[in-house]
PDB file of C-alpha atoms in Angstrom:
ATOM      1  CA  MET G   1      78.363 118.567  87.746  1.00 47.00           C
ATOM      2  CA  ILE G   2      79.216 116.009  89.277  1.00 50.00           C
ATOM      3  CA  LYS G   3      81.062 115.624  92.343  1.00 57.00           C
ATOM      4  CA  SER G   4      83.988 113.900  94.039  1.00 69.00           C
ATOM      5  CA  PHE G   5      84.717 110.654  94.658  1.00 74.00           C
ATOM      6  CA  ASP G   6      87.764 111.361  96.170  1.00 82.00           C
ATOM      7  CA  SER G   7      86.295 112.205 100.082  1.00 78.00           C
ATOM      8  CA  VAL G   8      83.767 109.458  99.877  1.00 81.00           C
ATOM      9  CA  TYR G   9      86.773 107.123  99.574  1.00 87.00           C
ATOM     10  CA  LYS G  10      88.694 108.469 102.403  1.00 88.00           C
ATOM     11  CA  GLU G  11      85.282 108.130 104.790  1.00 86.00           C
ATOM     12  CA  LEU G  12      84.649 105.015 103.368  1.00 89.00           C
ATOM     13  CA  GLU G  13      88.381 103.394 103.981  1.00 92.00           C
ATOM     14  CA  TYR G  14      88.258 104.691 107.419  1.00 92.00           C
ATOM     15  CA  LEU G  15      84.658 103.719 108.477  1.00 92.00           C
ATOM     16  CA  PHE G  16      85.988  99.276 106.375  1.00 95.00           C
ATOM     17  CA  ILE G  17      89.932  99.407 107.718  1.00 96.00           C
ATOM     18  CA  GLN G  18      89.827 101.514 111.406  1.00 96.00           C
ATOM     19  CA  LYS G  19      85.613 101.338 112.451  1.00 95.00           C
ATOM     20  CA  LEU G  20      84.539  97.949 110.905  1.00 97.00           C
ATOM     21  CA  PRO G  21      86.642  95.698 113.445  1.00 98.00           C
ATOM     22  CA  GLU G  22      85.059  97.264 116.450  1.00 97.00           C
ATOM     23  CA  TYR G  23      81.997  96.283 114.937  1.00 98.00           C
ATOM     24  CA  ILE G  24      82.485  92.752 114.155  1.00 98.00           C
ATOM     25  CA  GLU G  25      84.045  92.438 117.902  1.00 98.00           C
ATOM     26  CA  LYS G  26      80.090  93.734 118.659  1.00 97.00           C
ATOM     27  CA  ILE G  27      78.532  91.033 116.875  1.00 97.00           C
ATOM     28  CA  ASN G  28      81.550  88.279 118.276  1.00 97.00           C
ATOM     29  CA  LYS G  29      80.309  89.359 121.772  1.00 97.00           C
ATOM     30  CA  GLU G  30      75.761  89.554 121.049  1.00 96.00           C
ATOM     31  CA  TYR G  31      75.745  85.400 119.653  1.00 96.00           C
ATOM     32  CA  ASN G  32      78.226  84.344 121.491  1.00 93.00           C
ATOM     33  CA  ASP G  33      77.571  80.469 119.835  1.00 93.00           C
ATOM     34  CA  GLY G  34      81.702  80.187 119.845  1.00 90.00           C
ATOM     35  CA  ILE G  35      81.475  81.400 115.828  1.00 90.00           C
ATOM     36  CA  ILE G  36      83.879  83.909 115.988  1.00 93.00           C
ATOM     37  CA  LEU G  37      84.295  86.218 113.133  1.00 95.00           C
ATOM     38  CA  LYS G  38      87.593  87.434 112.535  1.00 95.00           C
ATOM     39  CA  SER G  39      88.840  91.453 111.145  1.00 96.00           C
ATOM     40  CA  PHE G  40      89.111  91.616 107.597  1.00 96.00           C
ATOM     41  CA  VAL G  41      92.528  91.301 106.662  1.00 96.00           C
ATOM     42  CA  ASN G  42      92.275  94.378 104.373  1.00 96.00           C
ATOM     43  CA  THR G  43      95.014  97.352 104.415  1.00 95.00           C
ATOM     44  CA  LYS G  44      93.539  99.263 102.171  1.00 94.00           C
ATOM     45  CA  LEU G  45      89.713  99.798 100.283  1.00 93.00           C
ATOM     46  CA  THR G  46      90.975  98.784  96.839  1.00 91.00           C
ATOM     47  CA  GLU G  47      93.977  96.542  97.720  1.00 89.00           C
ATOM     48  CA  GLU G  48      94.165  92.836  96.286  1.00 89.00           C
ATOM     49  CA  CYS G  49      92.170  90.010  98.074  1.00 86.00           C
ATOM     50  CA  ILE G  50      94.702  87.306  98.821  1.00 88.00           C
ATOM     51  CA  LYS G  51      94.842  87.034 102.272  1.00 92.00           C
ATOM     52  CA  ILE G  52      91.365  85.387 103.828  1.00 93.00           C
ATOM     53  CA  PRO G  53      89.140  87.106 105.486  1.00 94.00           C
ATOM     54  CA  CYS G  54      88.782  89.978 102.936  1.00 95.00           C
ATOM     55  CA  PHE G  55      85.987  91.999 101.298  1.00 96.00           C
ATOM     56  CA  LYS G  56      86.804  92.738  97.063  1.00 95.00           C
ATOM     57  CA  PHE G  57      85.635  96.653  96.692  1.00 94.00           C
ATOM     58  CA  GLU G  58      84.020  97.469  93.870  1.00 92.00           C
ATOM     59  CA  LEU G  59      82.381 101.086  92.170  1.00 87.00           C
ATOM     60  CA  LEU G  60      79.660  99.537  90.021  1.00 89.00           C
ATOM     61  CA  GLU G  61      78.222 103.510  88.573  1.00 84.00           C
ATOM     62  CA  THR G  62      78.134 106.312  88.971  1.00 75.00           C
ATOM     63  CA  GLU G  63      74.677 108.179  88.413  1.00 71.00           C
ATOM     64  CA  TYR G  64      74.192 111.312  87.423  1.00 64.00           C
ATOM     65  CA  SER G  65      70.089 111.545  85.929  1.00 61.00           C
ATOM     66  CA  GLU G  66      68.407 115.072  85.337  1.00 60.00           C
ATOM     67  CA  LYS G  67      66.831 114.871  89.033  1.00 58.00           C
ATOM     68  CA  ASP G  68      70.285 114.407  90.647  1.00 52.00           C
ATOM     69  CA  ARG G  69      71.754 117.663  87.989  1.00 52.00           C
ATOM     70  CA  ILE G  70      68.164 119.826  89.432  1.00 56.00           C
ATOM     71  CA  ILE G  71      69.526 119.207  92.892  1.00 59.00           C
ATOM     72  CA  GLU G  72      72.887 118.088  92.960  1.00 67.00           C
ATOM     73  CA  ASN G  73      73.444 115.095  93.891  1.00 77.00           C
ATOM     74  CA  THR G  74      75.731 112.371  92.932  1.00 80.00           C
ATOM     75  CA  VAL G  75      74.917 109.370  93.724  1.00 84.00           C
ATOM     76  CA  TYR G  76      77.427 106.060  93.953  1.00 86.00           C
ATOM     77  CA  ASN G  77      76.636 102.232  93.302  1.00 90.00           C
ATOM     78  CA  PHE G  78      79.850  99.863  95.152  1.00 92.00           C
ATOM     79  CA  SER G  79      79.772  96.472  96.645  1.00 95.00           C
ATOM     80  CA  LEU G  80      81.737  94.524  98.816  1.00 95.00           C
ATOM     81  CA  ARG G  81      82.614  91.452  98.297  1.00 95.00           C
ATOM     82  CA  ILE G  82      83.677  89.073 101.555  1.00 95.00           C
ATOM     83  CA  LYS G  83      85.516  85.630 101.534  1.00 93.00           C
ATOM     84  CA  THR G  84      85.873  83.846 104.461  1.00 90.00           C
ATOM     85  CA  ASP G  85      86.971  80.037 104.160  1.00 83.00           C
ATOM     86  CA  ASN G  86      85.479  79.148 107.708  1.00 75.00           C
ATOM     87  CA  GLN G  87      83.143  75.828 107.117  1.00 81.00           C
ATOM     88  CA  ASN G  88      79.985  78.512 108.171  1.00 85.00           C
ATOM     89  CA  LYS G  89      80.348  80.990 105.301  1.00 89.00           C
ATOM     90  CA  MET G  90      76.293  81.688 104.986  1.00 91.00           C
ATOM     91  CA  VAL G  91      76.387  82.655 109.032  1.00 93.00           C
ATOM     92  CA  ASP G  92      79.625  84.363 108.030  1.00 94.00           C
ATOM     93  CA  PHE G  93      78.299  86.487 105.713  1.00 95.00           C
ATOM     94  CA  TRP G  94      74.980  87.856 107.625  1.00 95.00           C
ATOM     95  CA  ARG G  95      77.142  88.176 110.567  1.00 96.00           C
ATOM     96  CA  TYR G  96      79.718  90.657 108.594  1.00 97.00           C
ATOM     97  CA  THR G  97      76.328  91.779 107.249  1.00 96.00           C
ATOM     98  CA  GLU G  98      75.396  92.978 110.274  1.00 97.00           C
ATOM     99  CA  ALA G  99      77.871  94.363 111.609  1.00 97.00           C
ATOM    100  CA  ILE G 100      78.377  96.508 107.771  1.00 95.00           C
ATOM    101  CA  SER G 101      74.507  97.130 108.322  1.00 94.00           C
ATOM    102  CA  TYR G 102      75.588  98.504 112.280  1.00 94.00           C
ATOM    103  CA  LEU G 103      78.425 100.801 111.011  1.00 93.00           C
ATOM    104  CA  LEU G 104      76.769 102.329 108.633  1.00 89.00           C
ATOM    105  CA  GLU G 105      73.684 103.040 110.431  1.00 87.00           C
ATOM    106  CA  GLU G 106      75.490 104.570 113.215  1.00 86.00           C
ATOM    107  CA  ASN G 107      78.470 106.704 111.143  1.00 81.00           C
ATOM    108  CA  GLY G 108      75.710 107.152 108.805  1.00 68.00           C
ATOM    109  CA  LYS G 109      73.967 109.685 110.908  1.00 54.00           C
ATOM    110  CA  LYS G 110      77.807 111.604 111.729  1.00 56.00           C
ATOM    111  CA  SER G 111      78.370 112.281 108.124  1.00 57.00           C
ATOM    112  CA  ASN G 112      76.945 115.669 106.846  1.00 57.00           C
ATOM    113  CA  THR G 113      77.969 114.959 103.364  1.00 60.00           C
ATOM    114  CA  ILE G 114      77.136 111.494 102.530  1.00 69.00           C
ATOM    115  CA  GLU G 115      74.606 109.791 102.873  1.00 76.00           C
ATOM    116  CA  PHE G 116      74.785 105.673 102.395  1.00 82.00           C
ATOM    117  CA  ARG G 117      72.755 102.542 102.879  1.00 87.00           C
ATOM    118  CA  ILE G 118      72.759  99.475 101.758  1.00 92.00           C
ATOM    119  CA  ASP G 119      70.844  99.069  99.086  1.00 92.00           C
ATOM    120  CA  LYS G 120      70.768  94.754  97.595  1.00 95.00           C
ATOM    121  CA  ILE G 121      72.402  91.912  99.114  1.00 95.00           C
ATOM    122  CA  THR G 122      73.080  89.210  96.491  1.00 90.00           C
ATOM    123  CA  ASN G 123      74.692  85.613  97.920  1.00 85.00           C
ATOM    124  CA  ASP G 124      78.455  87.138  98.828  1.00 89.00           C
ATOM    125  CA  LYS G 125      78.188  90.519  97.602  1.00 95.00           C
ATOM    126  CA  ILE G 126      76.672  93.900  99.767  1.00 96.00           C
ATOM    127  CA  ILE G 127      75.389  96.408  96.815  1.00 95.00           C
ATOM    128  CA  PHE G 128      75.750  99.880  98.802  1.00 92.00           C
ATOM    129  CA  ARG G 129      74.188 103.254  97.537  1.00 89.00           C
ATOM    130  CA  ILE G 130      75.912 106.617  98.900  1.00 85.00           C
ATOM    131  CA  VAL G 131      74.371 109.900  97.782  1.00 82.00           C
ATOM    132  CA  LEU G 132      76.156 112.927  98.032  1.00 77.00           C
TER     133      LEU G 132
END
């Protein structure tokens, strides 16, 4: 039975909207080199990306293979596309990625129901995998 994405969505929205700014601030303090990352302007996980910096959330697919049915897992793949207007777009992207990685490392360990990790990184997009 495929598990509901509703609880996953709520937890992701909390992490990326409420908690991520703390990790962005940590990255700014860690590097302290004049490049300042701004917090994303998103107020919801799925809102349209109009102002910058922002991210675009997209659910890519849900996997429910034979193996997953046996062990009662549901696997979700989603992406975040990061948009900035800074001239250091590549540096910004990798620093945002680092902040997100720290966020997932620290908060993923606290979750009893969700296992999530960065699965792949391409250009301006981070692909995540969540196993319920």
